[in-house]
Amino acid sequence: MSTRSPYSVHRDIRQASTLPGNFYRDPAVYAALQDQVLPRTWQWVGNDRKLFDKATARPLQLLPGSLNEPLLLTRGKDQQVRCLSNVCTHRANLLLSGAQDCRGLSCGYHGRRFDLTGQMLSMPEFDSVADFPAASDNLPQVPTAAWAEQRFVSLDPACSLQALLDPVSRTLGEMPVHEFRYEASLTREYVVGAHWALYVDNYLEGFHIPYVHPELARSVDFQSYDVELFEWASLQRAQPRPGELAFERSYSAADCGKPAAAYYFWLFPNTMLNFYPWGLSVNIVHPLTVDQCKVEFHSFLWRPELLELGAGGSLDKVQREDELVVEGVQAGIRSRLYQRGRYSPKRESAVHHFHRLLSQALQT
Ligand code: FES
Ligand SMILES: [Fe+2]
């Protein structure tokens, strides 16, 4: 598929046009995003404290609904966390169906055994097999790393997790994110009738806040809302209106020193780390089909007494308002009459940045 000309986005936002409507409509583009772009990105898979609570091995499907890659997380005797294939190297049976506290893995089909590093230990009835065992009989391993106990996995990362999250670390400085506690009762899932990138486009601009989120607009100051771009990420920083809830202080010299109502970090292409005075909401946008995605919210509490307050106070309502508008855009994007739009340099730089990253990733 030639993607260079139809989907390139000018580097100068003042001259650029948005991605065209058929970027979001064409099943071939959707498939290219799935096959070429998503495998090269880091995906959040959970919190180490929860993942390894009473378990040393846990199955995990990477991006269910799109990549569907069957993987395993293990923590061995050396305490090192590894991400292995959950597919037996004999005839591809899935090894593990649920979390286990075990010292090794054993295939339920013909009894092949592996240790928690993925090394094959034994195989019945294979005495006369030539060149066996070989390295290819061990379970393949893929990169995994954690930040503040939040675990990420990538099949073939285009950058290191550290490089991806460095802007978050620098901005938040000494904020004790690793102490935030997962709260299962706050987990939410929303199926949205729109292409996943349309949901992300909407997330990446605060331009719509006064029009779409009247309640949120009373908490945050639209005029001072600012955007910072990084190589693979962006930050939208909302300041509070006078008298509205803010973080107690800045936590780093890299932050601008002004009060913050929320830090909205986005990690290319589908992960959001939203920091509010009450804690962290990890939002994942799962591609499902060319016109449907699922958004998950996972909450980590720092100051639970602030949960209902300020910019982080009515997340469900804000999400419903966003869904309505994003589903409206999905209907609009089907129009034969819509081609491409233009960007507001002041308000839509993070959308432009996302579109550039998408179009570049499709060309590599
Ligand atoms: S598929 Fe696992 S031992 Fe045969
Ligand atoms: Fe919104």
GROMACS .gro file of C-alpha atoms and ligand atoms in nm:
model
  369
    1MET     CA    1   0.000   0.000   0.000
    2SER     CA    2   0.138   0.341  -0.089
    3THR     CA    3   0.080   0.562   0.211
    4ARG     CA    4   0.324   0.844   0.157
    5SER     CA    5   0.119   1.092  -0.038
    6PRO     CA    6  -0.241   1.047   0.082
    7TYR     CA    7  -0.157   1.042   0.453
    8SER     CA    8   0.140   1.271   0.489
    9VAL     CA    9   0.089   1.570   0.717
   10HIS     CA   10   0.296   1.888   0.672
   11ARG     CA   11   0.547   1.945   0.950
   12ASP     CA   12   0.444   2.314   0.981
   13ILE     CA   13   0.108   2.315   1.155
   14ARG     CA   14   0.021   2.649   0.996
   15GLN     CA   15   0.042   2.490   0.654
   16ALA     CA   16  -0.080   2.144   0.745
   17SER     CA   17  -0.412   1.977   0.677
   18THR     CA   18  -0.546   1.699   0.900
   19LEU     CA   19  -0.547   1.333   0.808
   20PRO     CA   20  -0.814   1.279   0.543
   21GLY     CA   21  -1.148   1.117   0.618
   22ASN     CA   22  -1.060   0.792   0.445
   23PHE     CA   23  -0.767   0.740   0.684
   24TYR     CA   24  -1.033   0.653   0.942
   25ARG     CA   25  -1.260   0.468   0.698
   26ASP     CA   26  -1.033   0.248   0.492
   27PRO     CA   27  -1.003  -0.110   0.626
   28ALA     CA   28  -0.660  -0.137   0.460
   29VAL     CA   29  -0.532   0.158   0.665
   30TYR     CA   30  -0.685   0.009   0.981
   31ALA     CA   31  -0.507  -0.320   0.906
   32ALA     CA   32  -0.178  -0.138   0.838
   33LEU     CA   33  -0.204   0.040   1.174
   34GLN     CA   34  -0.263  -0.295   1.340
   35ASP     CA   35   0.014  -0.480   1.160
   36GLN     CA   36   0.284  -0.214   1.125
   37VAL     CA   37   0.225   0.044   1.396
   38LEU     CA   38   0.077  -0.118   1.709
   39PRO     CA   39   0.337  -0.399   1.737
   40ARG     CA   40   0.610  -0.130   1.761
   41THR     CA   41   0.444   0.056   2.052
   42TRP     CA   42   0.455   0.009   2.427
   43GLN     CA   43   0.132  -0.117   2.580
   44TRP     CA   44   0.033  -0.085   2.945
   45VAL     CA   45  -0.059  -0.426   3.088
   46GLY     CA   46  -0.111  -0.361   3.460
   47ASN     CA   47   0.052  -0.283   3.789
   48ASP     CA   48   0.330  -0.512   3.915
   49ARG     CA   49   0.188  -0.525   4.266
   50LYS     CA   50  -0.140  -0.664   4.132
   51LEU     CA   51   0.005  -0.874   3.849
   52PHE     CA   52   0.233  -1.066   4.084
   53ASP     CA   53   0.008  -1.078   4.388
   54LYS     CA   54   0.015  -1.452   4.469
   55ALA     CA   55   0.120  -1.536   4.112
   56THR     CA   56   0.453  -1.603   3.945
   57ALA     CA   57   0.305  -1.658   3.599
   58ARG     CA   58   0.013  -1.478   3.443
   59PRO     CA   59  -0.130  -1.506   3.091
   60LEU     CA   60  -0.195  -1.184   2.909
   61GLN     CA   61  -0.341  -1.112   2.570
   62LEU     CA   62  -0.174  -0.809   2.421
   63LEU     CA   63  -0.439  -0.562   2.297
   64PRO     CA   64  -0.735  -0.802   2.290
   65GLY     CA   65  -0.952  -0.716   1.992
   66SER     CA   66  -0.658  -0.609   1.773
   67LEU     CA   67  -0.312  -0.760   1.828
   68ASN     CA   68  -0.451  -1.055   2.028
   69GLU     CA   69  -0.099  -1.178   2.098
   70PRO     CA   70  -0.096  -1.454   2.363
   71LEU     CA   71   0.179  -1.370   2.612
   72LEU     CA   72   0.282  -1.462   2.965
   73LEU     CA   73   0.435  -1.252   3.238
   74THR     CA   74   0.659  -1.445   3.475
   75ARG     CA   75   0.857  -1.355   3.783
   76GLY     CA   76   1.125  -1.613   3.848
   77LYS     CA   77   1.347  -1.694   4.145
   78ASP     CA   78   1.575  -1.407   4.042
   79GLN     CA   79   1.272  -1.171   4.083
   80GLN     CA   80   1.317  -1.060   3.724
   81VAL     CA   81   0.996  -1.006   3.531
   82ARG     CA   82   0.991  -1.156   3.183
   83CYS     CA   83   0.736  -1.149   2.907
   84LEU     CA   84   0.723  -1.477   2.718
   85SER     CA   85   0.509  -1.624   2.446
   86ASN     CA   86   0.216  -1.821   2.589
   87VAL     CA   87   0.230  -2.053   2.289
   88CYS     CA   88   0.396  -2.393   2.327
   89THR     CA   89   0.688  -2.438   2.089
   90HIS     CA   90   0.573  -2.794   2.002
   91ARG     CA   91   0.238  -2.755   1.826
   92ALA     CA   92   0.120  -2.415   1.946
   93ASN     CA   93  -0.110  -2.506   2.233
   94LEU     CA   94  -0.173  -2.217   2.473
   95LEU     CA   95   0.027  -2.291   2.786
   96LEU     CA   96  -0.148  -2.103   3.062
   97SER     CA   97  -0.515  -2.008   3.092
   98GLY     CA   98  -0.505  -1.846   3.436
   99ALA     CA   99  -0.260  -1.691   3.682
  100GLN     CA  100  -0.053  -1.947   3.874
  101ASP     CA  101   0.191  -1.951   4.160
  102CYS     CA  102   0.431  -2.203   4.007
  103ARG     CA  103   0.798  -2.276   3.952
  104GLY     CA  104   0.761  -2.371   3.587
  105LEU     CA  105   0.521  -2.414   3.299
  106SER     CA  106   0.387  -2.739   3.169
  107CYS     CA  107   0.195  -2.781   2.844
  108GLY     CA  108  -0.135  -2.959   2.889
  109TYR     CA  109  -0.128  -3.108   2.537
  110HIS     CA  110   0.180  -3.337   2.528
  111GLY     CA  111   0.367  -3.247   2.845
  112ARG     CA  112   0.649  -3.015   2.731
  113ARG     CA  113   0.795  -2.832   3.029
  114PHE     CA  114   0.958  -2.489   3.057
  115ASP     CA  115   1.109  -2.289   3.340
  116LEU     CA  116   0.994  -1.935   3.418
  117THR     CA  117   1.267  -1.789   3.197
  118GLY     CA  118   1.112  -1.972   2.900
  119GLN     CA  119   1.382  -2.235   2.868
  120MET     CA  120   1.251  -2.576   2.762
  121LEU     CA  121   1.328  -2.835   3.031
  122SER     CA  122   1.189  -3.160   2.899
  123MET     CA  123   0.972  -3.321   2.632
  124PRO     CA  124   0.834  -3.676   2.639
  125GLU     CA  125   0.890  -3.917   2.345
  126PHE     CA  126   1.147  -3.702   2.167
  127ASP     CA  127   1.457  -3.920   2.223
  128SER     CA  128   1.543  -3.973   1.857
  129VAL     CA  129   1.473  -3.621   1.732
  130ALA     CA  130   1.773  -3.461   1.558
  131ASP     CA  131   1.912  -3.129   1.679
  132PHE     CA  132   1.678  -3.124   1.974
  133PRO     CA  133   1.643  -2.923   2.185
  134ALA     CA  134   1.745  -2.607   2.001
  135ALA     CA  135   1.706  -2.241   2.094
  136SER     CA  136   1.385  -2.235   1.892
  137ASP     CA  137   1.232  -2.481   2.139
  138ASN     CA  138   1.251  -2.221   2.417
  139LEU     CA  139   0.966  -1.974   2.454
  140PRO     CA  140   1.028  -1.648   2.265
  141GLN     CA  141   1.070  -1.347   2.491
  142VAL     CA  142   0.954  -0.990   2.420
  143PRO     CA  143   1.061  -0.662   2.584
  144THR     CA  144   0.892  -0.559   2.908
  145ALA     CA  145   0.974  -0.281   3.153
  146ALA     CA  146   0.805  -0.099   3.439
  147TRP     CA  147   0.770   0.265   3.540
  148ALA     CA  148   0.652   0.341   3.896
  149GLU     CA  149   0.533  -0.024   3.912
  150GLN     CA  150   0.321   0.023   3.599
  151ARG     CA  151   0.416  -0.255   3.358
  152PHE     CA  152   0.446  -0.215   2.984
  153VAL     CA  153   0.511  -0.468   2.707
  154SER     CA  154   0.604  -0.422   2.343
  155LEU     CA  155   0.649  -0.679   2.068
  156ASP     CA  156   0.911  -0.474   1.883
  157PRO     CA  157   0.952  -0.130   2.042
  158ALA     CA  158   1.041   0.170   1.828
  159CYS     CA  159   1.190   0.343   2.137
  160SER     CA  160   1.282   0.249   2.492
  161LEU     CA  161   1.016   0.270   2.764
  162GLN     CA  162   1.246   0.508   2.946
  163ALA     CA  163   1.257   0.743   2.647
  164LEU     CA  164   0.880   0.726   2.618
  165LEU     CA  165   0.821   0.806   2.985
  166ASP     CA  166   1.108   1.043   3.046
  167PRO     CA  167   0.882   1.352   3.000
  168VAL     CA  168   0.644   1.212   3.263
  169SER     CA  169   0.929   1.149   3.508
  170ARG     CA  170   1.080   1.491   3.449
  171THR     CA  171   0.751   1.678   3.492
  172LEU     CA  172   0.623   1.488   3.793
  173GLY     CA  173   0.965   1.471   3.961
  174GLU     CA  174   0.917   1.355   4.317
  175MET     CA  175   0.543   1.287   4.303
  176PRO     CA  176   0.521   0.942   4.474
  177VAL     CA  177   0.344   0.764   4.188
  178HIS     CA  178   0.474   0.421   4.295
  179GLU     CA  179   0.276   0.461   4.619
  180PHE     CA  180  -0.059   0.506   4.443
  181ARG     CA  181  -0.290   0.209   4.507
  182TYR     CA  182  -0.498   0.032   4.247
  183GLU     CA  183  -0.872   0.056   4.317
  184ALA     CA  184  -1.059  -0.216   4.126
  185SER     CA  185  -1.404  -0.074   4.199
  186LEU     CA  186  -1.320   0.233   3.992
  187THR     CA  187  -1.236   0.039   3.674
  188ARG     CA  188  -1.455   0.144   3.381
  189GLU     CA  189  -1.501   0.021   3.025
  190TYR     CA  190  -1.672   0.212   2.747
  191VAL     CA  191  -1.737   0.081   2.397
  192VAL     CA  192  -1.726   0.378   2.162
  193GLY     CA  193  -1.867   0.367   1.808
  194ALA     CA  194  -1.566   0.530   1.647
  195HIS     CA  195  -1.221   0.453   1.504
  196TRP     CA  196  -0.972   0.447   1.791
  197ALA     CA  197  -0.767   0.730   1.642
  198LEU     CA  198  -1.073   0.958   1.641
  199TYR     CA  199  -1.107   0.899   2.015
  200VAL     CA  200  -0.737   0.985   2.056
  201ASP     CA  201  -0.769   1.296   1.835
  202ASN     CA  202  -1.041   1.426   2.064
  203TYR     CA  203  -0.838   1.349   2.377
  204LEU     CA  204  -0.542   1.544   2.244
  205GLU     CA  205  -0.704   1.886   2.247
  206GLY     CA  206  -0.864   2.095   2.518
  207PHE     CA  207  -1.008   2.318   2.244
  208HIS     CA  208  -1.347   2.150   2.285
  209ILE     CA  209  -1.369   2.183   2.663
  210PRO     CA  210  -1.581   2.504   2.671
  211TYR     CA  211  -1.819   2.359   2.409
  212VAL     CA  212  -1.846   1.994   2.513
  213HIS     CA  213  -1.769   1.984   2.887
  214PRO     CA  214  -1.948   2.273   3.063
  215GLU     CA  215  -1.889   2.129   3.410
  216LEU     CA  216  -1.518   2.061   3.352
  217ALA     CA  217  -1.489   2.413   3.208
  218ARG     CA  218  -1.585   2.550   3.549
  219SER     CA  219  -1.282   2.375   3.708
  220VAL     CA  220  -1.006   2.447   3.456
  221ASP     CA  221  -0.884   2.773   3.311
  222PHE     CA  222  -0.916   2.752   2.934
  223GLN     CA  223  -0.690   3.049   2.860
  224SER     CA  224  -0.384   2.907   3.038
  225TYR     CA  225  -0.435   2.546   2.918
  226ASP     CA  226  -0.104   2.452   2.760
  227VAL     CA  227   0.045   2.174   2.552
  228GLU     CA  228   0.401   2.036   2.544
  229LEU     CA  229   0.518   1.801   2.274
  230PHE     CA  230   0.780   1.529   2.316
  231GLU     CA  231   0.920   1.280   2.069
  232TRP     CA  232   0.663   1.004   2.139
  233ALA     CA  233   0.433   1.174   2.389
  234SER     CA  234   0.258   1.496   2.477
  235LEU     CA  235   0.138   1.674   2.788
  236GLN     CA  236  -0.171   1.888   2.827
  237ARG     CA  237  -0.152   2.085   3.147
  238ALA     CA  238  -0.469   2.233   3.287
  239GLN     CA  239  -0.452   2.509   3.543
  240PRO     CA  240  -0.740   2.550   3.787
  241ARG     CA  241  -0.980   2.841   3.784
  242PRO     CA  242  -0.945   3.057   4.097
  243GLY     CA  243  -1.061   2.867   4.406
  244GLU     CA  244  -1.076   2.533   4.222
  245LEU     CA  245  -0.882   2.223   4.328
  246ALA     CA  246  -0.514   2.200   4.235
  247PHE     CA  247  -0.215   1.984   4.319
  248GLU     CA  248  -0.055   2.110   4.640
  249ARG     CA  249   0.263   2.208   4.463
  250SER     CA  250   0.488   2.145   4.166
  251TYR     CA  251   0.691   1.829   4.207
  252SER     CA  252   0.984   1.917   3.982
  253ALA     CA  253   1.188   2.205   3.849
  254ALA     CA  254   1.083   2.101   3.497
  255ASP     CA  255   0.720   2.181   3.572
  256CYS     CA  256   0.618   2.541   3.509
  257GLY     CA  257   0.566   2.620   3.879
  258LYS     CA  258   0.206   2.733   3.832
  259PRO     CA  259  -0.079   2.543   4.001
  260ALA     CA  260  -0.205   2.242   3.807
  261ALA     CA  261  -0.557   2.097   3.809
  262ALA     CA  262  -0.455   1.800   3.592
  263TYR     CA  263  -0.166   1.666   3.390
  264TYR     CA  264  -0.287   1.477   3.084
  265PHE     CA  265   0.002   1.272   2.943
  266TRP     CA  266  -0.046   1.085   2.621
  267LEU     CA  267   0.189   0.808   2.506
  268PHE     CA  268   0.190   0.719   2.138
  269PRO     CA  269  -0.050   0.594   2.021
  270ASN     CA  270  -0.328   0.480   2.257
  271THR     CA  271  -0.225   0.526   2.622
  272MET     CA  272  -0.314   0.813   2.852
  273LEU     CA  273  -0.179   0.878   3.200
  274ASN     CA  274  -0.407   1.135   3.360
  275PHE     CA  275  -0.282   1.271   3.692
  276TYR     CA  276  -0.533   1.444   3.920
  277PRO     CA  277  -0.497   1.559   4.280
  278TRP     CA  278  -0.663   1.227   4.381
  279GLY     CA  279  -0.418   1.006   4.185
  280LEU     CA  280  -0.380   0.850   3.840
  281SER     CA  281  -0.624   0.729   3.577
  282VAL     CA  282  -0.458   0.504   3.318
  283ASN     CA  283  -0.676   0.515   3.008
  284ILE     CA  284  -0.622   0.264   2.729
  285VAL     CA  285  -0.792   0.290   2.390
  286HIS     CA  286  -0.834  -0.059   2.243
  287PRO     CA  287  -0.894  -0.078   1.868
  288LEU     CA  288  -1.180  -0.322   1.800
  289THR     CA  289  -1.285  -0.260   1.440
  290VAL     CA  290  -1.245   0.019   1.186
  291ASP     CA  291  -1.535   0.204   1.350
  292GLN     CA  292  -1.537   0.081   1.708
  293CYS     CA  293  -1.300   0.097   2.002
  294LYS     CA  294  -1.309   0.022   2.373
  295VAL     CA  295  -1.175   0.264   2.632
  296GLU     CA  296  -1.065   0.134   2.972
  297PHE     CA  297  -1.005   0.348   3.281
  298HIS     CA  298  -0.784   0.200   3.556
  299SER     CA  299  -0.758   0.407   3.875
  300PHE     CA  300  -0.471   0.439   4.122
  301LEU     CA  301  -0.550   0.633   4.438
  302TRP     CA  302  -0.319   0.875   4.613
  303ARG     CA  303  -0.559   1.106   4.804
  304PRO     CA  304  -0.896   0.924   4.788
  305GLU     CA  305  -1.074   1.206   4.972
  306LEU     CA  306  -1.027   1.423   4.660
  307LEU     CA  307  -1.185   1.171   4.421
  308GLU     CA  308  -1.501   1.366   4.349
  309LEU     CA  309  -1.336   1.707   4.321
  310GLY     CA  310  -1.194   1.934   4.052
  311ALA     CA  311  -1.086   1.833   3.701
  312GLY     CA  312  -1.073   1.465   3.801
  313GLY     CA  313  -1.415   1.473   3.966
  314SER     CA  314  -1.669   1.372   3.700
  315LEU     CA  315  -1.473   1.149   3.469
  316ASP     CA  316  -1.773   0.935   3.374
  317LYS     CA  317  -1.973   1.241   3.269
  318VAL     CA  318  -1.678   1.384   3.074
  319GLN     CA  319  -1.632   1.046   2.902
  320ARG     CA  320  -2.002   1.036   2.797
  321GLU     CA  321  -1.973   1.387   2.658
  322ASP     CA  322  -1.660   1.287   2.466
  323GLU     CA  323  -1.828   0.971   2.332
  324LEU     CA  324  -2.116   1.171   2.191
  325VAL     CA  325  -1.892   1.407   2.005
  326VAL     CA  326  -1.650   1.137   1.884
  327GLU     CA  327  -1.938   0.923   1.755
  328GLY     CA  328  -2.067   1.232   1.579
  329VAL     CA  329  -1.728   1.272   1.412
  330GLN     CA  330  -1.734   0.905   1.310
  331ALA     CA  331  -2.063   0.973   1.128
  332GLY     CA  332  -1.914   1.287   0.972
  333ILE     CA  333  -1.600   1.112   0.856
  334ARG     CA  334  -1.816   0.886   0.636
  335SER     CA  335  -1.928   1.187   0.433
  336ARG     CA  336  -1.837   1.200   0.066
  337LEU     CA  337  -1.809   1.575   0.101
  338TYR     CA  338  -1.554   1.596   0.384
  339GLN     CA  339  -1.190   1.575   0.280
  340ARG     CA  340  -0.944   1.722   0.530
  341GLY     CA  341  -0.954   1.999   0.787
  342ARG     CA  342  -0.695   2.247   0.918
  343TYR     CA  343  -0.545   2.279   1.267
  344SER     CA  344  -0.550   2.558   1.524
  345PRO     CA  345  -0.178   2.616   1.597
  346LYS     CA  346  -0.267   2.737   1.945
  347ARG     CA  347  -0.506   2.457   2.040
  348GLU     CA  348  -0.441   2.152   1.823
  349SER     CA  349  -0.063   2.104   1.823
  350ALA     CA  350  -0.090   1.766   2.000
  351VAL     CA  351  -0.341   1.640   1.739
  352HIS     CA  352  -0.104   1.752   1.463
  353HIS     CA  353   0.185   1.577   1.642
  354PHE     CA  354  -0.018   1.253   1.669
  355HIS     CA  355  -0.113   1.266   1.301
  356ARG     CA  356   0.252   1.318   1.203
  357LEU     CA  357   0.361   1.022   1.415
  358LEU     CA  358   0.086   0.804   1.266
  359SER     CA  359   0.166   0.897   0.911
  360GLN     CA  360   0.541   0.849   0.967
  361ALA     CA  361   0.486   0.512   1.137
  362LEU     CA  362   0.282   0.394   0.839
  363GLN     CA  363   0.566   0.485   0.604
  364THR     CA  364   0.842   0.297   0.789
  365FES     S1  365   0.166  -2.851   2.201
  365FES    FE1  366   0.267  -2.834   2.388
  365FES     S2  367   0.353  -3.030   2.419
  365FES    FE2  368   0.251  -3.046   2.231
  366FE      FE  369  -1.313   1.588   2.611
   0.00000   0.00000   0.00000
